Short mmCIF file of C-alpha atoms in Angstrom, two decimals:
data_model
loop_
_atom_site.label_atom_id
_atom_site.label_comp_id
_atom_site.label_asym_id
_atom_site.label_seq_id
_atom_site.Cartn_x
_atom_site.Cartn_y
_atom_site.Cartn_z
CA MET A 1 -26.92 0.98 -6.12
CA SER A 2 -28.12 2.92 -9.15
CA ALA A 3 -25.97 5.38 -11.00
CA PRO A 4 -28.22 8.45 -10.46
CA SER A 5 -28.12 8.10 -6.66
CA ALA A 6 -24.40 7.33 -6.49
CA ALA A 7 -23.20 10.07 -8.83
CA PRO A 8 -24.02 13.05 -6.56
CA ALA A 9 -22.05 11.53 -3.70
CA ARG A 10 -19.01 10.92 -5.92
CA LYS A 11 -19.21 14.49 -7.21
CA THR A 12 -19.42 15.75 -3.63
CA VAL A 13 -16.33 13.79 -2.62
CA LYS A 14 -14.33 15.00 -5.62
CA LYS A 15 -15.40 18.59 -5.06
CA ALA A 16 -14.52 18.42 -1.36
CA ALA A 17 -11.17 16.78 -2.15
CA LYS A 18 -10.24 19.56 -4.57
CA LYS A 19 -11.16 22.21 -2.01
CA VAL A 20 -9.17 20.54 0.78
CA ALA A 21 -6.14 20.12 -1.50
CA LYS A 22 -6.34 23.79 -2.49
CA ASP A 23 -6.60 24.89 1.16
CA ALA A 24 -3.71 22.61 2.15
CA ARG A 25 -1.50 24.10 -0.55
CA LYS A 26 -2.27 27.55 0.81
CA ILE A 27 -1.34 26.46 4.34
CA THR A 28 1.77 24.48 3.49
CA GLY A 29 2.63 26.09 0.16
CA LYS A 30 6.28 26.06 -0.90
CA LYS A 31 7.95 29.45 -0.97
CA LYS A 32 11.19 30.13 -2.74
CA PRO A 33 13.84 30.92 -0.12
CA ASP A 34 15.46 34.34 -0.19
CA TRP A 35 18.88 32.85 0.55
CA ILE A 36 21.41 30.59 -1.18
CA LEU A 37 22.79 27.29 0.09
CA GLY A 38 26.44 26.65 -0.69
CA PRO A 39 27.85 23.40 -2.10
CA THR A 40 27.86 20.24 0.02
CA PRO A 41 31.39 19.69 1.34
CA GLU A 42 33.27 16.42 1.28
CA ASP A 43 33.22 15.18 4.89
CA ILE A 44 32.15 12.14 6.91
CA LEU A 45 28.52 12.77 5.87
CA SER A 46 29.45 12.77 2.16
CA PRO A 47 32.75 10.88 1.95
CA ALA A 48 34.59 10.39 -1.32
CA THR A 49 34.66 6.62 -0.70
CA PHE A 50 30.88 6.38 -0.23
CA ARG A 51 29.35 3.21 -1.67
CA PRO A 52 25.65 3.21 -2.65
CA GLU A 53 23.28 0.54 -1.45
CA PRO A 54 23.39 -2.71 -3.48
CA LYS A 55 20.42 -3.24 -5.73
CA THR A 56 17.85 -5.84 -4.80
CA PRO A 57 17.16 -8.45 -7.50
CA GLU A 58 13.75 -8.43 -9.12
CA ALA A 59 11.24 -10.19 -6.88
CA PRO A 60 9.65 -13.30 -8.40
CA SER A 61 5.87 -13.45 -8.33
CA ILE A 62 4.18 -15.78 -5.85
CA CYS A 63 0.86 -17.43 -6.71
CA ASP A 64 -2.16 -17.05 -4.43
CA THR A 65 -2.16 -20.68 -3.27
CA THR A 66 1.50 -20.51 -2.25
CA ARG A 67 0.92 -17.31 -0.28
CA LEU A 68 -2.02 -18.94 1.49
CA LYS A 69 0.20 -21.92 2.38
CA HIS A 70 2.78 -19.53 3.85
CA VAL A 71 0.07 -17.98 6.04
CA ILE A 72 -1.09 -21.39 7.29
CA ALA A 73 2.52 -22.40 8.05
CA ASN A 74 3.17 -19.32 10.21
CA PRO A 75 3.36 -20.62 13.82
CA ALA A 76 2.79 -17.17 15.35
CA LEU A 77 -0.68 -17.03 13.80
CA TYR A 78 -1.94 -19.87 16.01
CA GLU A 79 -0.34 -18.35 19.10
CA VAL A 80 -2.04 -15.03 18.51
CA ALA A 81 -5.39 -16.68 17.81
CA ALA A 82 -5.17 -18.64 21.08
CA THR A 83 -4.15 -15.50 23.01
CA VAL A 84 -6.78 -13.12 21.68
CA PHE A 85 -9.59 -15.65 21.20
CA PRO A 86 -8.97 -18.38 23.81
CA PRO A 87 -11.09 -21.53 23.41
CA LYS A 88 -13.77 -22.23 25.99
CA THR A 89 -12.54 -24.30 28.93
CA ARG A 90 -16.01 -25.49 29.98
CA LYS A 91 -19.42 -25.93 28.49
CA GLY A 92 -21.64 -22.87 28.58
CA PRO A 93 -24.78 -21.52 26.97
CA GLY A 94 -25.01 -21.43 23.21
CA ARG A 95 -23.72 -23.69 20.50
CA PRO A 96 -20.01 -24.51 20.31
CA ALA A 97 -17.92 -22.73 17.70
CA HIS A 98 -18.12 -24.38 14.29
CA TYR A 99 -14.52 -23.43 13.43
CA PRO A 100 -11.52 -22.66 15.63
CA ALA A 101 -10.46 -19.00 15.86
CA TYR A 102 -7.32 -19.52 13.79
CA ILE A 103 -9.47 -20.40 10.75
CA TYR A 104 -11.01 -16.93 10.85
CA LEU A 105 -7.58 -15.36 11.23
CA ILE A 106 -6.49 -17.25 8.10
CA TYR A 107 -9.71 -16.05 6.47
CA LEU A 108 -8.90 -12.41 7.39
CA ALA A 109 -5.43 -12.73 5.87
CA ALA A 110 -6.82 -14.43 2.76
CA ILE A 111 -9.04 -11.42 2.00
CA SER A 112 -5.93 -9.52 0.86
CA ILE A 113 -4.98 -12.54 -1.28
CA TYR A 114 -8.36 -13.02 -2.98
CA ASP A 115 -9.27 -9.26 -2.94
CA SER A 116 -12.67 -9.56 -1.17
CA SER A 117 -14.41 -11.50 1.60
CA ARG A 118 -16.94 -12.97 -0.85
CA HIS A 119 -14.20 -14.30 -3.15
CA THR A 120 -12.40 -15.71 -0.09
CA GLN A 121 -15.58 -17.47 1.04
CA SER A 122 -16.11 -19.06 -2.37
CA THR A 123 -12.46 -20.20 -2.41
CA PHE A 124 -12.63 -21.73 1.08
CA TYR A 125 -16.00 -23.36 0.41
CA GLU A 126 -14.82 -25.13 -2.74
CA PRO A 127 -13.90 -28.75 -1.68
CA ASP A 128 -10.59 -28.97 -3.56
CA ASN A 129 -9.33 -25.68 -2.15
CA TRP A 130 -10.48 -26.53 1.36
CA LYS A 131 -8.67 -29.85 1.03
CA ILE A 132 -5.42 -27.95 0.38
CA ILE A 133 -6.02 -25.84 3.50
CA ARG A 134 -6.72 -28.92 5.63
CA THR A 135 -3.62 -30.63 4.26
CA GLU A 136 -1.43 -27.70 5.29
CA ILE A 137 -3.05 -27.60 8.75
CA ARG A 138 -2.51 -31.36 9.07
CA ARG A 139 1.17 -30.87 8.27
CA PHE A 140 1.53 -28.16 10.89
CA LEU A 141 -0.96 -29.08 13.67
CA GLY A 142 -1.34 -32.82 13.16
CA ASP A 143 -4.03 -35.26 12.07
CA GLU A 144 -6.33 -34.79 15.06
CA GLU A 145 -6.70 -31.05 14.51
CA ALA A 146 -7.18 -31.41 10.75
CA ASP A 147 -9.75 -34.23 11.07
CA ALA A 148 -11.78 -32.13 13.51
CA LEU A 149 -12.38 -29.45 10.86
CA PRO A 150 -15.67 -29.51 8.89
CA GLU A 151 -15.76 -30.72 5.30
CA ASN A 152 -16.15 -27.19 3.93
CA GLY A 153 -14.83 -23.77 4.82
CA PRO A 154 -16.85 -21.13 6.69
CA SER A 155 -19.73 -19.42 4.95
CA LEU A 156 -19.96 -15.68 4.43
CA TYR A 157 -22.55 -15.50 7.23
CA GLN A 158 -20.23 -17.31 9.66
CA TRP A 159 -17.33 -14.99 8.74
CA ASN A 160 -19.44 -11.86 9.18
CA ASP A 161 -20.73 -13.13 12.52
CA PHE A 162 -17.21 -13.78 13.86
CA TYR A 163 -15.98 -10.48 12.44
CA ARG A 164 -18.76 -8.53 14.12
CA LYS A 165 -18.75 -10.34 17.48
CA LYS A 166 -15.05 -11.18 17.93
CA PHE A 167 -12.73 -9.27 15.63
CA ARG A 168 -14.20 -5.76 15.96
CA PRO A 169 -14.42 -5.73 19.79
CA SER A 170 -10.87 -7.19 20.11
CA VAL A 171 -9.14 -5.20 17.36
CA HIS A 172 -6.72 -3.36 19.68
CA GLU A 173 -5.80 -6.51 21.60
CA PHE A 174 -5.34 -8.29 18.27
CA ARG A 175 -3.11 -5.47 17.01
CA LYS A 176 -0.85 -5.63 20.08
CA ALA A 177 -0.57 -9.42 19.99
CA SER A 178 0.26 -9.32 16.26
CA ARG A 179 2.86 -6.58 16.82
CA ASP A 180 4.65 -8.59 19.51
CA ALA A 181 4.64 -11.74 17.35
CA TRP A 182 5.99 -9.92 14.27
CA ILE A 183 8.82 -8.26 16.20
CA ARG A 184 9.83 -11.58 17.79
CA GLN A 185 9.93 -13.27 14.39
CA ALA A 186 11.94 -10.43 12.85
CA ILE A 187 14.54 -10.60 15.65
CA ALA A 188 14.69 -14.40 15.42
CA HIS A 189 15.64 -14.11 11.74
CA GLY A 190 18.44 -11.59 12.16
CA LEU A 191 16.62 -8.27 11.87
CA LEU A 192 16.72 -5.66 14.65
CA SER A 193 19.10 -7.90 16.57
CA GLU A 194 21.09 -6.17 19.30
CA GLY A 195 23.74 -8.89 19.28
CA ARG A 196 24.34 -8.72 15.49
CA ARG A 197 25.06 -5.06 14.84
CA ARG A 198 26.41 -4.81 11.31
CA GLY A 199 26.39 -1.05 10.88
CA ASP A 200 27.19 2.15 12.72
CA ARG A 201 25.21 5.30 13.39
CA LEU A 202 26.51 7.06 10.29
CA ARG A 203 25.65 4.13 8.04
CA PRO A 204 23.10 1.96 9.88
CA HIS A 205 22.49 -1.42 8.34
CA ARG A 206 19.22 -1.82 6.49
CA SER A 207 18.14 -4.66 8.78
CA GLN A 208 18.43 -2.32 11.80
CA THR A 209 16.60 0.65 10.27
CA ILE A 210 12.82 0.88 10.59
CA ASN A 211 10.88 2.83 7.96
CA GLY A 212 7.47 4.34 8.52
CA ASP A 213 4.78 5.97 6.45
CA GLY A 214 1.10 6.83 6.51
CA THR A 215 -1.40 5.78 3.87
CA VAL A 216 -5.06 6.49 3.21
CA VAL A 217 -7.25 3.39 3.05
CA ARG A 218 -10.27 3.95 0.82
CA PRO A 219 -13.62 2.74 2.20
CA PRO A 220 -15.88 0.31 0.29
CA SER A 221 -18.04 3.25 -0.87
CA ASP A 222 -17.58 6.98 -1.47
CA GLN A 223 -21.10 7.71 -0.24
CA THR A 224 -21.09 10.62 2.22
CA GLU A 225 -24.86 10.98 2.70
CA GLU A 226 -27.03 8.30 4.23
CA PHE A 227 -30.09 9.26 2.17
CA THR A 228 -30.24 10.51 -1.42
CA ASP A 229 -33.17 11.30 -3.71
CA ASP A 230 -33.35 10.07 -7.28
CA GLU A 231 -33.67 13.13 -9.51
CA LYS A 232 -35.88 11.31 -12.03
CA THR A 233 -38.23 9.25 -9.85
CA GLY A 234 -37.99 11.11 -6.55
CA GLU A 235 -37.34 7.81 -4.79
CA ARG A 236 -35.41 8.15 -1.53
CA ARG A 237 -32.61 5.63 -1.16
CA ARG A 238 -30.55 4.70 1.85
CA HIS A 239 -26.80 4.13 1.61
CA ARG A 240 -24.20 2.76 3.96
CA VAL A 241 -21.79 5.53 4.94
CA ASP A 242 -18.35 5.12 6.48
CA HIS A 243 -18.52 7.73 9.24
CA ASP A 244 -14.81 7.41 10.03
CA ALA A 245 -13.76 8.33 6.48
CA GLY A 246 -12.85 11.87 5.51
CA ILE A 247 -10.75 13.90 3.11
CA GLN A 248 -7.15 13.05 3.96
CA MET A 249 -3.94 14.48 2.54
CA GLU A 250 -1.53 12.02 0.92
CA GLY A 251 1.82 12.79 -0.67
CA GLY A 252 1.78 16.36 0.65
CA ASP A 253 -0.78 17.90 -1.72
CA ARG A 254 -3.08 15.11 -2.91
CA ALA A 255 -6.49 14.81 -1.25
CA VAL A 256 -7.93 11.29 -0.89
CA TYR A 257 -11.20 10.18 0.73
CA GLY A 258 -10.59 7.47 3.31
CA LYS A 259 -9.00 6.57 6.66
CA LYS A 260 -5.39 7.08 7.68
CA ILE A 261 -3.21 4.11 8.63
CA VAL A 262 0.39 4.40 9.89
CA SER A 263 2.83 1.47 9.75
CA PHE A 264 6.52 0.64 10.24
CA SER A 265 8.58 -2.08 8.58
CA VAL A 266 12.11 -3.44 8.22
CA ARG A 267 13.78 -5.64 5.61
CA GLN A 268 16.98 -7.45 4.74
CA GLU A 269 19.59 -5.97 2.47
CA ALA A 270 19.45 -7.03 -1.20
CA ARG A 271 16.92 -9.80 -0.58
CA CYS A 272 13.46 -9.77 -2.15
CA HIS A 273 10.31 -10.68 -0.20
CA SER A 274 12.13 -9.99 3.09
CA ARG A 275 10.09 -7.06 4.43
CA PHE A 276 8.57 -7.53 7.90
CA ILE A 277 5.77 -5.17 8.91
CA LEU A 278 6.42 -4.52 12.60
CA ASN A 279 3.70 -2.23 13.85
CA VAL A 280 0.54 -0.57 12.57
CA ASP A 281 -2.34 1.52 13.88
CA SER A 282 -5.02 3.90 12.66
CA ALA A 283 -4.85 7.68 12.99
CA ARG A 284 -8.10 9.52 13.56
CA HIS A 285 -8.95 12.17 10.99
CA ARG A 286 -8.82 15.93 11.48
CA PRO A 287 -9.22 18.38 8.58
CA PRO A 288 -6.03 20.01 7.22
CA GLU A 289 -7.13 23.47 8.38
CA GLU A 290 -7.16 22.16 11.98
CA ASP A 291 -4.07 19.99 11.61
CA PRO A 292 -1.90 21.54 8.84
CA GLU A 293 1.30 19.90 10.13
CA ARG A 294 -0.28 16.41 10.33
CA ASP A 295 0.52 16.26 14.05
CA GLU A 296 -2.04 13.50 14.56
CA GLU A 297 -0.31 11.18 12.09
CA ALA A 298 3.07 12.14 13.56
CA SER A 299 2.03 11.39 17.15
CA VAL A 300 0.70 7.95 16.16
CA ALA A 301 3.98 7.23 14.33
CA LEU A 302 5.94 8.35 17.41
CA ARG A 303 3.96 5.99 19.65
CA LEU A 304 4.46 3.07 17.26
CA THR A 305 8.21 3.74 17.18
CA HIS A 306 8.43 3.74 20.98
CA GLU A 307 6.53 0.43 21.04
CA ILE A 308 9.07 -1.09 18.66
CA LEU A 309 12.06 0.27 20.63
CA ASP A 310 10.65 -1.21 23.85
CA ARG A 311 10.71 -4.67 22.25
CA ALA A 312 13.67 -4.42 19.85
CA PRO A 313 16.68 -2.63 21.40
CA GLY A 314 18.76 -3.43 18.32
CA VAL A 315 17.10 -0.68 16.26
CA ILE A 316 19.70 1.92 15.24
CA ALA A 317 17.77 4.29 12.97
CA ALA A 318 14.24 5.27 11.97
CA SER A 319 12.99 7.21 8.97
CA PHE A 320 9.66 8.93 8.41
CA ASP A 321 8.25 11.73 6.29
CA THR A 322 8.02 15.44 7.05
CA ALA A 323 5.06 14.92 9.41
CA TRP A 324 7.73 14.40 12.09
CA ARG A 325 8.87 17.73 13.46
CA GLY A 326 11.50 18.59 16.06
CA LYS A 327 9.23 17.78 19.02
CA HIS A 328 8.71 14.26 17.64
CA ARG A 329 12.38 13.62 16.89
CA ALA A 330 13.74 14.87 20.24
CA PRO A 331 12.45 12.00 22.48
CA LEU A 332 13.65 9.37 20.00
CA ILE A 333 17.10 10.95 19.85
CA ARG A 334 17.28 10.82 23.65
CA ARG A 335 16.78 7.06 23.33
CA GLY A 336 19.85 6.82 21.12
CA LEU A 337 18.05 6.56 17.78
CA ILE A 338 19.22 8.10 14.53
CA VAL A 339 16.10 9.83 13.22
CA PHE A 340 16.02 10.81 9.55
CA THR A 341 13.43 12.97 7.83
CA ARG A 342 13.62 15.45 5.01
CA GLN A 343 13.78 19.11 5.97
CA HIS A 344 10.35 20.67 6.33
CA ASP A 345 9.52 23.40 3.83
CA GLY A 346 9.49 26.94 5.15
CA ILE A 347 12.11 26.57 7.91
CA LYS A 348 14.26 29.68 7.89
CA PRO A 349 17.95 29.67 8.89
CA HIS A 350 18.43 30.16 12.63
CA PRO A 351 21.52 31.63 14.32
CA LEU A 352 23.53 29.21 16.45
CA ALA A 353 26.61 31.10 17.66
CA LYS A 354 29.33 33.58 16.75
CA TYR A 355 32.88 32.30 16.84
CA LYS A 356 35.85 34.69 17.07
CA CYS A 357 39.38 33.71 16.18
CA LYS A 358 41.68 34.39 19.09
CA CYS A 359 45.46 34.46 19.20
CA LYS A 360 47.06 31.58 21.05
CA ASN A 361 48.99 34.11 23.15
CA GLU A 362 45.69 35.83 24.09
CA CYS A 363 46.98 39.20 22.98
CA GLU A 364 45.25 41.93 21.03
CA CYS A 365 46.15 41.31 17.37
CA GLN A 366 44.61 40.60 14.00
CA TYR A 367 43.09 37.32 15.17
CA GLU A 368 40.36 39.21 17.04
CA LYS A 369 39.10 40.74 13.80
CA CYS A 370 37.93 37.41 12.32
CA THR A 371 34.31 36.47 13.27
CA HIS A 372 32.23 33.57 11.97
CA ASP A 373 28.42 33.64 12.10
CA VAL A 374 27.24 30.01 12.31
CA TYR A 375 23.59 29.31 11.45
CA ALA A 376 21.40 26.24 11.22
CA ALA A 377 20.26 25.96 7.60
CA ALA A 378 19.02 23.00 5.52
CA GLY A 379 19.38 20.74 8.57
CA ARG A 380 23.07 21.36 9.24
CA SER A 381 25.54 23.96 10.55
CA CYS A 382 26.45 26.63 8.01
CA GLU A 383 28.50 29.82 7.98
CA ARG A 384 26.56 32.90 6.96
CA GLN A 385 28.24 35.00 4.30
CA ILE A 386 27.30 37.80 1.89
CA THR A 387 28.04 37.34 -1.80
CA VAL A 388 29.36 40.08 -4.09
CA GLU A 389 25.80 40.48 -5.44
CA GLY A 390 24.63 41.25 -1.91
CA LYS A 391 22.76 37.95 -1.43
CA THR A 392 22.88 35.90 1.76
CA MET A 393 24.61 32.54 1.36
CA TYR A 394 24.94 29.75 3.92
CA ASN A 395 27.99 27.55 3.35
CA PRO A 396 27.68 24.08 4.95
CA LEU A 397 30.52 23.44 7.37
CA PRO A 398 32.39 20.13 6.94
CA VAL A 399 31.60 17.62 9.69
CA ARG A 400 34.83 15.91 10.72
CA GLU A 401 33.47 13.76 13.55
CA PHE A 402 30.07 12.43 14.62
CA ILE A 403 29.99 11.89 18.40
CA ALA A 404 27.42 9.90 20.42
CA ARG A 405 27.51 9.85 24.21
CA GLU A 406 25.16 8.17 26.65
CA GLY A 407 24.30 10.07 29.83
CA LYS A 408 21.92 9.89 32.76
CA THR A 409 19.20 11.81 30.94
CA GLY A 410 19.66 10.06 27.60
CA TRP A 411 21.91 10.07 24.57
CA ARG A 412 23.71 13.19 23.34
CA PHE A 413 24.90 13.69 19.75
CA TYR A 414 27.41 16.21 18.42
CA HIS A 415 28.94 17.32 15.14
CA ARG A 416 32.54 18.40 15.29
CA VAL A 417 32.61 20.91 12.46
CA GLU A 418 35.55 22.57 10.78
CA ILE A 419 35.29 26.33 10.25
CA PRO A 420 37.53 27.54 7.38
CA CYS A 421 39.34 30.71 8.35
CA ARG A 422 42.05 32.95 6.90
CA ASN A 423 43.89 32.53 10.21
CA GLY A 424 43.77 28.76 9.92
CA SER A 425 40.84 26.36 10.14
CA HIS A 426 39.57 25.48 13.61
CA THR A 427 36.91 23.09 14.94
CA GLU A 428 33.85 23.57 17.10
CA LEU A 429 31.52 21.06 18.82
CA ILE A 430 27.86 21.66 17.95
CA PRO A 431 25.06 19.66 19.63
CA VAL A 432 22.47 18.07 17.35
CA TYR A 433 20.14 16.99 20.17
CA GLU A 434 17.84 18.98 22.46
CA THR A 435 20.00 20.31 25.29
CA GLN A 436 18.73 21.43 28.69
CA GLU A 437 19.29 25.05 27.68
CA ASP A 438 17.22 24.50 24.52
CA SER A 439 14.28 22.95 26.43
CA ALA A 440 14.18 25.73 29.07
CA ILE A 441 11.05 27.87 28.79
CA ASP A 442 11.61 31.45 27.71
CA PRO A 443 9.67 33.71 30.15
CA ARG A 444 8.89 36.17 27.33
CA THR A 445 7.50 33.76 24.72
CA LYS A 446 6.41 30.92 27.07
CA ARG A 447 8.06 28.52 24.62
CA LYS A 448 11.28 26.55 24.46
CA ARG A 449 14.29 28.74 23.93
CA PHE A 450 15.41 26.84 20.83
CA ASN A 451 13.83 23.95 18.93
CA ARG A 452 17.23 22.55 17.98
CA THR A 453 16.00 19.21 16.61
CA GLU A 454 13.73 21.13 14.23
CA HIS A 455 16.68 22.97 12.67
CA LEU A 456 19.54 20.45 12.92
CA ARG A 457 19.71 16.81 11.86
CA GLN A 458 22.01 14.05 13.01
CA ILE A 459 22.33 13.01 9.36
CA PRO A 460 21.22 15.97 7.25
CA PRO A 461 19.28 15.49 4.00
CA GLY A 462 21.21 16.20 0.83
CA THR A 463 24.28 14.28 2.03
CA HIS A 464 25.37 10.86 0.76
CA HIS A 465 24.35 9.11 3.98
CA GLY A 466 21.12 11.12 4.13
CA ASP A 467 20.16 10.20 0.57
CA ARG A 468 20.81 6.56 1.42
CA LEU A 469 18.34 6.67 4.33
CA LEU A 470 15.85 8.54 2.17
CA GLY A 471 15.95 5.66 -0.30
CA PHE A 472 14.94 3.23 2.44
CA ARG A 473 11.49 4.85 2.57
CA GLU A 474 10.69 3.31 -0.80
CA ASP A 475 9.92 0.13 1.16
CA SER A 476 7.04 1.86 2.93
CA GLU A 477 5.69 3.28 -0.32
CA SER A 478 5.90 -0.15 -1.92
CA SER A 479 4.09 -1.76 1.01
CA ASN A 480 1.25 0.78 0.85
CA SER A 481 0.93 0.31 -2.91
CA SER A 482 0.74 -3.47 -2.47
CA LEU A 483 -2.03 -2.99 0.10
CA ASP A 484 -4.12 -1.02 -2.41
CA TYR A 485 -3.68 -3.57 -5.19
CA SER A 486 -4.48 -6.45 -2.83
CA HIS A 487 -8.16 -5.45 -2.72
CA ARG A 488 -10.78 -4.96 -5.39
CA ASP A 489 -10.95 -1.40 -6.73
CA LYS A 490 -8.18 -0.52 -4.26
CA ARG A 491 -10.76 -0.50 -1.44
CA VAL A 492 -10.45 -2.42 1.83
CA PRO A 493 -13.89 -4.10 2.12
CA MET A 494 -14.47 -3.11 5.77
CA TYR A 495 -16.19 -0.07 7.24
CA GLY A 496 -14.90 2.14 10.05
CA ALA A 497 -11.43 2.91 11.35
CA GLU A 498 -11.32 -0.45 13.17
CA GLY A 499 -12.31 -2.24 9.97
CA ALA A 500 -9.55 -0.55 7.98
CA LEU A 501 -7.06 -1.50 10.69
CA LEU A 502 -8.22 -5.12 10.62
CA GLY A 503 -7.86 -5.17 6.85
CA TYR A 504 -4.28 -3.91 7.14
CA LEU A 505 -3.52 -6.45 9.87
CA GLY A 506 -4.70 -9.26 7.61
CA TYR A 507 -2.54 -7.93 4.77
CA ALA A 508 0.43 -7.69 7.16
CA TRP A 509 0.03 -11.33 8.18
CA VAL A 510 0.28 -12.37 4.53
CA ASN A 511 3.30 -10.14 3.93
CA ASN A 512 5.13 -11.33 7.05
CA SER A 513 4.35 -14.99 6.40
CA VAL A 514 5.95 -14.71 2.96
CA ALA A 515 8.97 -12.92 4.51
CA LEU A 516 9.21 -15.65 7.16
CA SER A 517 9.30 -18.34 4.50
CA THR A 518 11.98 -16.41 2.58
CA ALA A 519 14.09 -15.97 5.72
CA SER A 520 13.79 -19.67 6.60
CA ASN A 521 14.61 -20.79 3.03
CA PRO A 522 16.98 -18.15 1.54
#
């Protein structure tokens, strides 16, 4: 590819990215609120005895050969290969397969180790390296299986043929089989275990909290036009274009050209190389002007979370970014999950109720004159007050008890808040889940009467316990960064949304195989 023909496409992508980022900032731009939030009170959400999360020691580096050995020693890899690509039971037309399916699965994982499929092919084809691979397979599958392998690894043509004929058509079945294997391994090694609960809903243990995030996978090329003309010679050149790639928003206001991938993971507390990627899938692209709230990414993340909960009932909490809104959190809360996200920008305080102080003797006296306006602001219950300067201030009410109850229609969560009063403090029970009254359709607006889970959080951001859960999301950011640096030029060398998903699945197999080895040999 010559520079003159490639430059216009790169300029087009950069120009389009700047325009999309500018439009997205207009749609989701931050506006300074016209109200004041009072100080965070000392309560069960921000206790005085709060202990921060212990720091994880610095992770030692692992060489490429060792990581490859961990992949080969992962028993789930062979189970998945046999399930998705079962060997032929009888002779049929065509030549028999030159390599078993698990070799190509190892090859797929090795692409994120050796940064490209061509580098992986040269590594596998070199006799000394292939001997190491056969030795590890001999140790795990036995002499008969190792002796049946050819003297050299698969060629680039053989890999591309298997990728095109087997991997691409079976990508969704391969994703589901991998997901089930990863969750089983995580539970077997003490994560997400229902029988080993080590935390509560206010402070869920790290090993029972799943963390999700979306990332943009860059395609092998930034070309957006199939044909370009050389300005000097007039020669028309044809380019390979990734038709599934588009301008995606990442980090809120940064436009990146690529394909969106959403994943969830879990890890052990204070132990390096212990992160298990549990579930992953691609999210189809829609431009920010059509999807300003990233609902497509949020719906994929919601589906992945439900898939994990169906297979791992020991999950206590889940964290995601602001793509999750109230309608996404509500069904997870009904399943008993603690759902943490930061408060979305632009949400205005919403009135909850007015509480009047009444005399215990139910007589007409000064107690009737005291009224408290309780609003939902910054994700928690606050009392609305007017300052001496005439500004509106919302004082967070101390939460004295966090209540979880299981009913016929799902779990219900409440905050028992304390309302300071000149007549003596009193408590009120405020739901932090979507009640039946909230979900009833208003005949005037044709919408739900109150989107409670949009305005109130089980564990609000800005509290000690909320900041702790926010810190867990660093795992997802770290995982996405490692994915980028695992491939040459930070580009997954596969075209299409299915190709990007396969590239992430291969990376996840490497990551989980290292975590499996760490869990087995702490």
